[in-house]
Coordinates of C-alpha atoms in Angstrom, one line a residue:
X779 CA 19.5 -10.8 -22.1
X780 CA 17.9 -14.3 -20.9
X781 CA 14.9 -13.5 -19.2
X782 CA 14.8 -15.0 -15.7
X783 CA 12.6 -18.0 -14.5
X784 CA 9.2 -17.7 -12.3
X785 CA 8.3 -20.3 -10.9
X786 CA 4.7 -20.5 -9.6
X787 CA 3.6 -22.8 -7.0
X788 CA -0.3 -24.8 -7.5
X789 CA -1.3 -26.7 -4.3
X790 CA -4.0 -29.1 -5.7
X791 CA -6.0 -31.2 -3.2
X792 CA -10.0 -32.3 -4.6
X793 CA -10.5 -29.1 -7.4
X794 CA -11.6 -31.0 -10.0
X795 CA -14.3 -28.6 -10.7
X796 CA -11.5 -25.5 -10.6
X797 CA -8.5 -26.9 -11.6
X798 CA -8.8 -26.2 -15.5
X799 CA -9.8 -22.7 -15.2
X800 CA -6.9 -22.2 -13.3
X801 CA -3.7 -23.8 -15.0
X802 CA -5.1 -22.5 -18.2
X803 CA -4.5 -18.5 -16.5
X804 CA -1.2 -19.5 -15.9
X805 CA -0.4 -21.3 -19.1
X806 CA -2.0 -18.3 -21.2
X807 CA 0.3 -15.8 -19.1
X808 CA 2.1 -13.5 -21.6
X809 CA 5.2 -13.7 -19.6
X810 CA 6.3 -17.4 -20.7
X811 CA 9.3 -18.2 -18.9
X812 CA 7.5 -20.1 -16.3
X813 CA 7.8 -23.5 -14.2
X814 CA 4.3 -24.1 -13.0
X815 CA 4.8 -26.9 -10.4
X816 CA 1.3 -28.7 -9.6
X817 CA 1.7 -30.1 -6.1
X818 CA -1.3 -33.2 -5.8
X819 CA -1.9 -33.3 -2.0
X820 CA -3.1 -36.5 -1.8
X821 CA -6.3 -35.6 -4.0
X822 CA -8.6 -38.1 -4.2
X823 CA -10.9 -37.3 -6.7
X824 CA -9.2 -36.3 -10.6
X825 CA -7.1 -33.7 -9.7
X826 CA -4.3 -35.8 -9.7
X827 CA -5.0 -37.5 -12.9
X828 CA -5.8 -33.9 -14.6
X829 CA -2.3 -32.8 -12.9
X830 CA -0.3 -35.4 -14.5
X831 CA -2.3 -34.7 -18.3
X832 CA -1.4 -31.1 -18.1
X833 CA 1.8 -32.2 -17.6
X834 CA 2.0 -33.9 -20.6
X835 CA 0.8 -31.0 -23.0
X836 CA 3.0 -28.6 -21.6
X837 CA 6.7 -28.9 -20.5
X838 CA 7.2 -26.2 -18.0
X839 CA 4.4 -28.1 -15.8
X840 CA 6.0 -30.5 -13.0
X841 CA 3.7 -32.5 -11.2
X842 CA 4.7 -34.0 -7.6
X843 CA 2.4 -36.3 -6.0
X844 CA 2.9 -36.8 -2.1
X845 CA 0.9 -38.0 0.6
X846 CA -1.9 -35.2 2.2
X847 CA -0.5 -33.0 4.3
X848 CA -2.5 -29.8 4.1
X849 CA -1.5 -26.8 2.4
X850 CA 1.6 -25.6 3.9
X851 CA 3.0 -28.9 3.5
X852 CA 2.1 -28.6 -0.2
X853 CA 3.4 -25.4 -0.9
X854 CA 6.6 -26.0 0.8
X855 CA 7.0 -29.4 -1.5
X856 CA 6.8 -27.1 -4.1
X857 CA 9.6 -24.7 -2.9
X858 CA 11.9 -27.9 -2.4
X859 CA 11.7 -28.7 -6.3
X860 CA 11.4 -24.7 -7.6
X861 CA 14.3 -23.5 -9.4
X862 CA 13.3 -20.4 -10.5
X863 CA 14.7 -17.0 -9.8
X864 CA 11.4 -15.6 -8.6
X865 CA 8.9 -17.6 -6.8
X866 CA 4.9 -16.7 -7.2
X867 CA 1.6 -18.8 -5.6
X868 CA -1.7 -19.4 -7.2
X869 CA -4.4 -21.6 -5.2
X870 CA -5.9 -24.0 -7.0
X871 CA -9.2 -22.8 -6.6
X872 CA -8.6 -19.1 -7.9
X873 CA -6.9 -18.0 -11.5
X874 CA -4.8 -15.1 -12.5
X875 CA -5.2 -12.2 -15.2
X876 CA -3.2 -12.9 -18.4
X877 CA -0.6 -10.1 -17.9
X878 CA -0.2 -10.5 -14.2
X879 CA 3.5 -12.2 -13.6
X880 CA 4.6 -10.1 -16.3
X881 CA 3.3 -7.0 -15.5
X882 CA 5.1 -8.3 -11.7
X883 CA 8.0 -9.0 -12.5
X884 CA 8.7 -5.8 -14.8
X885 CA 7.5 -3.5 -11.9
X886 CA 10.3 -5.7 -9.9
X887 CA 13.2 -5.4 -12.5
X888 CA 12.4 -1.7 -13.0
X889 CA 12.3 -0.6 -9.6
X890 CA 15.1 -2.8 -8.6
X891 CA 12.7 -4.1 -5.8
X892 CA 12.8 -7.7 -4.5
X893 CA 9.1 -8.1 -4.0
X894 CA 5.9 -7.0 -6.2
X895 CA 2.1 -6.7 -4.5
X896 CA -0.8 -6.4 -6.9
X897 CA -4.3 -6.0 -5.8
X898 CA -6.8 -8.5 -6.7
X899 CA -10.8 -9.2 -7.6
X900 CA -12.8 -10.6 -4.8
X901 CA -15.0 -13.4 -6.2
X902 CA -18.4 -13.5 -4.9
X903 CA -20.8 -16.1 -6.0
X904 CA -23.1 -13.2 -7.2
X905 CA -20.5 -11.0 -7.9
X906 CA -17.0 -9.4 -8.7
X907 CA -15.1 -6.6 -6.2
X908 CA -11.9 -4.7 -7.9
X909 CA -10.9 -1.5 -8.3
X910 CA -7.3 0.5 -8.5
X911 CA -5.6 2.5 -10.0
X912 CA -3.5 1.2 -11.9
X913 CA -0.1 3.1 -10.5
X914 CA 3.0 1.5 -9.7
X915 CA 4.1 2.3 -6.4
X916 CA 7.8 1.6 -5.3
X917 CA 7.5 1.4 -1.2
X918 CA 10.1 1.6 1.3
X919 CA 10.3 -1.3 3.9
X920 CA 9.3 1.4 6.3
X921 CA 6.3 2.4 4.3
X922 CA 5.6 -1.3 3.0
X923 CA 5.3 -2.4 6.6
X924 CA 3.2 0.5 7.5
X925 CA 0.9 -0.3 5.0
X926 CA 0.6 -4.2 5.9
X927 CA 0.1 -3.3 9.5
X928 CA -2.5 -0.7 9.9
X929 CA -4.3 -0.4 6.5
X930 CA -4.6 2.1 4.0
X931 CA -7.4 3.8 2.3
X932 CA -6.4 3.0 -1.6
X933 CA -3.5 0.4 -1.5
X934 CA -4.3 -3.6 -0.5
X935 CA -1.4 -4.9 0.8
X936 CA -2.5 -8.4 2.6
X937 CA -0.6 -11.1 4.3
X938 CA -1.8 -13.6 1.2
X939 CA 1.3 -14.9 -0.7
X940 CA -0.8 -15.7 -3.9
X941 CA -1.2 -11.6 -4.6
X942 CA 2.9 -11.4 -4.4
X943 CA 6.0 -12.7 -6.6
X944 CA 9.1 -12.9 -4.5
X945 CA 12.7 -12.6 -5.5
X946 CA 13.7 -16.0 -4.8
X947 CA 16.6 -14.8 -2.3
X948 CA 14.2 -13.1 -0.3
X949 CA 12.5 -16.8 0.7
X950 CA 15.5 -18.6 0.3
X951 CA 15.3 -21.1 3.4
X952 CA 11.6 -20.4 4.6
X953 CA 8.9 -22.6 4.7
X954 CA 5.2 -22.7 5.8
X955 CA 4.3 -23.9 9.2
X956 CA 2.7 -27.1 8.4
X957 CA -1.1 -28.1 9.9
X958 CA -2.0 -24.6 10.8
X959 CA -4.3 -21.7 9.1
X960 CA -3.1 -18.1 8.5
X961 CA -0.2 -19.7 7.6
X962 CA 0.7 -16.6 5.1
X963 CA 1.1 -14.1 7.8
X964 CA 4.8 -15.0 9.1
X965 CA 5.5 -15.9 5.8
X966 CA 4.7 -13.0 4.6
X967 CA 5.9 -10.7 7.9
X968 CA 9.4 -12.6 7.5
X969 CA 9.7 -11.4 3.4
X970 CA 8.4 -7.8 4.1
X971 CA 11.1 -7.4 7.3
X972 CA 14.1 -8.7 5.2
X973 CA 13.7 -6.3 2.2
X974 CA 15.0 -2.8 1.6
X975 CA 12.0 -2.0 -0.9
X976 CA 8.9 -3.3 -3.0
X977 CA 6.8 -1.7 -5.4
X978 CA 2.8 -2.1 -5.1
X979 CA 0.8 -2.5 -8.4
X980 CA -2.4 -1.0 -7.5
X981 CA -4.4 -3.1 -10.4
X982 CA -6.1 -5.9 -9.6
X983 CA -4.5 -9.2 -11.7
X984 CA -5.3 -12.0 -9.6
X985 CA -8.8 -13.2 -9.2
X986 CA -9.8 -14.6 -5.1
X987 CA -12.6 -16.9 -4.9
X988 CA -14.2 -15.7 -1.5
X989 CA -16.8 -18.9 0.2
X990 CA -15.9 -22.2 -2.3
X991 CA -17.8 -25.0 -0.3
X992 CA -15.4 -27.5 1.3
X993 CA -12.6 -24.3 1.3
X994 CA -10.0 -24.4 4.2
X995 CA -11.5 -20.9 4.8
X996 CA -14.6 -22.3 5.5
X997 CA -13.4 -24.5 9.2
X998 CA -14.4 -22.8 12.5
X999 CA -13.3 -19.6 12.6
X1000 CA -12.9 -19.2 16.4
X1001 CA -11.1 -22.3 16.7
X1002 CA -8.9 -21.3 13.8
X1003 CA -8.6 -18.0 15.4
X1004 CA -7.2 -19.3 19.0
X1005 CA -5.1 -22.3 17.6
X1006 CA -3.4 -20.4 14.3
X1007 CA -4.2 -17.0 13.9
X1008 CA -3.7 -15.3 17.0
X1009 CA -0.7 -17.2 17.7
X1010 CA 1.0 -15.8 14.2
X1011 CA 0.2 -12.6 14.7
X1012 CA 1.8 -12.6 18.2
X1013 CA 4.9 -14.4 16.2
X1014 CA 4.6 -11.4 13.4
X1015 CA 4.9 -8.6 16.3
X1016 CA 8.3 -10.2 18.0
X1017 CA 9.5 -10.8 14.8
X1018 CA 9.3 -7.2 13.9
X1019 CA 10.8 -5.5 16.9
X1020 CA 13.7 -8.5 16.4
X1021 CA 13.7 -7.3 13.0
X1022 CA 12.6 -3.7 12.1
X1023 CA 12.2 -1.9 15.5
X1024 CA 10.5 -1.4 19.1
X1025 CA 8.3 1.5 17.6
X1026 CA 7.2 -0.6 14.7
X1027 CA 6.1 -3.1 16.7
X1028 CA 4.4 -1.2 19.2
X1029 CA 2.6 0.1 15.7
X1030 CA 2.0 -4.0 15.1
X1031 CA 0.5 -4.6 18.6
X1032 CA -1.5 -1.7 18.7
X1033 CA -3.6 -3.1 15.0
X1034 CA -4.0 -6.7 17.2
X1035 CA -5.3 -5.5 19.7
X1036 CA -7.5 -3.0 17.8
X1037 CA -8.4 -6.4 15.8
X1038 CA -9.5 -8.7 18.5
X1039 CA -12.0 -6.2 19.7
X1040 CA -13.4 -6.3 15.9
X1041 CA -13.5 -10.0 16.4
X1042 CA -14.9 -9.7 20.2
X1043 CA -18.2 -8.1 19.0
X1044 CA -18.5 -10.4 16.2
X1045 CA -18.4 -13.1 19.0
X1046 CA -21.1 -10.8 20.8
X1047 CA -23.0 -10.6 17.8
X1048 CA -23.2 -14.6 17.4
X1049 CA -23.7 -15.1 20.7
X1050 CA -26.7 -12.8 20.9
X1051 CA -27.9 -14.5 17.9
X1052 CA -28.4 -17.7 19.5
X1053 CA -24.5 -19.4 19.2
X1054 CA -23.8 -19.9 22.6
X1055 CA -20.2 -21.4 21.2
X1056 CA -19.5 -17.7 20.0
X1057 CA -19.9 -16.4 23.5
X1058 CA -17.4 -19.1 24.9
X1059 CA -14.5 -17.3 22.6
X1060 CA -15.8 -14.0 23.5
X1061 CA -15.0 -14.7 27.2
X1062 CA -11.6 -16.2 25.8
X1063 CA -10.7 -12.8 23.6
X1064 CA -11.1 -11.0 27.1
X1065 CA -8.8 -12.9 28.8
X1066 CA -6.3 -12.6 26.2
X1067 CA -6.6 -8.6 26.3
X1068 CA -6.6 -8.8 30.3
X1069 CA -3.6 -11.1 30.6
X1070 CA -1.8 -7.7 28.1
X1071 CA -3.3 -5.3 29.9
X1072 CA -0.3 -3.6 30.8
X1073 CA 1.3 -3.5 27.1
X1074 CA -1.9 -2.2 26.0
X1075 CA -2.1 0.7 28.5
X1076 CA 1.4 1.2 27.5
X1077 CA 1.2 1.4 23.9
X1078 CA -2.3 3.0 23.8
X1079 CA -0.2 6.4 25.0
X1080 CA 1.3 6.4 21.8
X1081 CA 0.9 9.1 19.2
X1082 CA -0.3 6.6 16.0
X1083 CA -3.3 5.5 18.4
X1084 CA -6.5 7.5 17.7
X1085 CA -8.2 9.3 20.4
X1086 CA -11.4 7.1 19.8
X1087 CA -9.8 4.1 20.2
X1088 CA -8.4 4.8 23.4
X1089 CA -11.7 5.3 24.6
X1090 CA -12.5 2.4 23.4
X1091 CA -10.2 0.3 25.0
X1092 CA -10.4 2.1 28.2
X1093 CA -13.7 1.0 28.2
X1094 CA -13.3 -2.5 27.0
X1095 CA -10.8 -3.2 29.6
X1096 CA -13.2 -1.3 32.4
X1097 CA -15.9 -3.6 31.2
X1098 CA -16.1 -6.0 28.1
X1099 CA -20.1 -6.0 28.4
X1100 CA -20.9 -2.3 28.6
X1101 CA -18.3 -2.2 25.6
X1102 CA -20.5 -4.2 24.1
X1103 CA -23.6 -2.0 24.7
X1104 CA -21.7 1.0 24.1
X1105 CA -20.7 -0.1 20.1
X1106 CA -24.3 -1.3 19.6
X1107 CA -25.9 1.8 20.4
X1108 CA -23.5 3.5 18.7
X1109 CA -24.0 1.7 15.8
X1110 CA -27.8 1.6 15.9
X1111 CA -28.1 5.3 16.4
X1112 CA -25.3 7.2 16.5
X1113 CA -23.9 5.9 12.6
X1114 CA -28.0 5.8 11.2
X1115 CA -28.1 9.4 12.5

């Protein structure tokens, strides 16, 4: 039986440093039936020159060269020349476990399941995060989605399309939004609310580098957060109840909202710390929650929403400031008690 074709996806813009470390993961992967497509984003250090010699020592590398366009723009060049059956992601900057796509795309073929999720090491300067199990999970789209939305206390399932490999009819036809961050999460939402099932791999196989200086990760998070991020996930909730259903998406807006008032306090915090920027987005995170005010009162009845964090919204939308007093003495007595 001819084994079916993966290929994975580099974008490559100024790595120089990385690049090496990374192509050789995915050249030494045990699972060799690969196309690894290196997509040069207008580098203009020696990526592109390093792109072009792995190219030439290996023949399942492709190399396509195109004008800088940021990363969705890269990573969809790459789906235009892919061929493969499956389609997988590595940035450029990370690097993979030797095993991983093939310890993927078995737990795919043997569940019958369209889409595998691993869980992956977090890659601090200082030091390395994993853990897992090592079970393979096969997950309902039900259960997958539940997962994705709200958290879990043992399984990672993230909106990042590096720690997935996709059957290549599940993506057929969808590209990244180009020029925007968070650009995973309505790729991602899109794959997880046209599948049936997925299995999870609860072992970590693909290795995150967290705070690389120059990363894309690195821009300003509050503008990133009102021009990209909140935005998608806004896009991710009416795509689910188009999708899936009204009750999972009530399920979807109830973990925003529960989010931005994460992110309000960190804009408290910073602002009380001296960044008088942070407390300009603070004031725009409450206007966002005013202007849904009514959806939240609405969907804060429901029976998935804790009893503590409708107290904690009731408050917040009462009075953003003496929310903000509230969690800080809570935190500075209440949790060192």
């Amino acid at each position: 039986m001819k084994a079916d074709l993966i290929s994975v996806i580099v974008p490559v813009y100024n790595v120089e440093k990385y690049l090496e470390r990374c192509v050789n993961s995915i050249l030494r992967q045990t699972y060799q039936t690969l196309e690894i497509i290196l997509v040069d984003d207008g580098s203009t250090d020696a990526s592109s020159k390093m792109c072009d010699a792995f190219a030439k020592k290996d023949e399942r590398i492709k190399v396509v060269h195109k004008e800088n366009g940021g990363l969705s723009d890269a990573r969809n060049a790459g789906l235009r020349v892919a061929s493969g059956d499956y389609i997988g992601y590595v940035d450029s900057d990370d690097w993979i476990e030797d095993d991983m796509y093939e310890k993927m795309y078995r737990a795919c073929v043997e569940n019958d399941a369209p889409l595998c999720v691993c869980r992956y090491f977090r890659e601090y300067a200082d030091r390395t995060e994993s853990g897992g199990s090592g079970a393979c999970i096969p997950l309902s789209r039900e259960e997958l989605l539940r997962i994705y939305i709200g958290g879990h206390e043992q399984y990672v399932i993230y909106n990042s399309v590096w720690s997935k490999l996709f059957h290549r009819e599940l993506v057929e036809g969808v590209e990244f939004p180009k020029r925007r961050n968070s650009e995973d999460i309505m790729y991602t939402t899109r794959a997880f609310c046209s599948l049936d099932k997925a299995v999870y791999l609860d072992e970590c196989l693909y290795h995150y580098v967290l705070d690389r200086e120059g990363s894309i990760m690195n821009v300003s998070r509050g503008e990133r957060m009102f021009n990209d991020e909140l935005p998608f996930w806004r896009e991710h909730i009416a795509l689910i109840e188009a999708s899936v259903s009204k009750e999972m998406a009530d399920f979807a807006s109830y973990h925003f909202w529960r989010r931005l008032l994460f992110y309000y306090m960190d804009f408290e915090n910073a602002q009380k710390a001296g960044d008088q920027t942070a407390g300009a987005y603070a004031k725009r995170l409450v206007g966002e929650m005013k202007q849904d005010a009514s959806e939240i009162k609405r969907v804060y009845r429901n029976r998935d929403v804790s009893g503590g964090d409708k107290v904690r919204m009731r408050l917040f939308l009462l009075s953003p400031s003496l929310y903000a007093i509230a969690v800080r003495f809570y935190e500075k007595f209440v949790i060192r008690c």
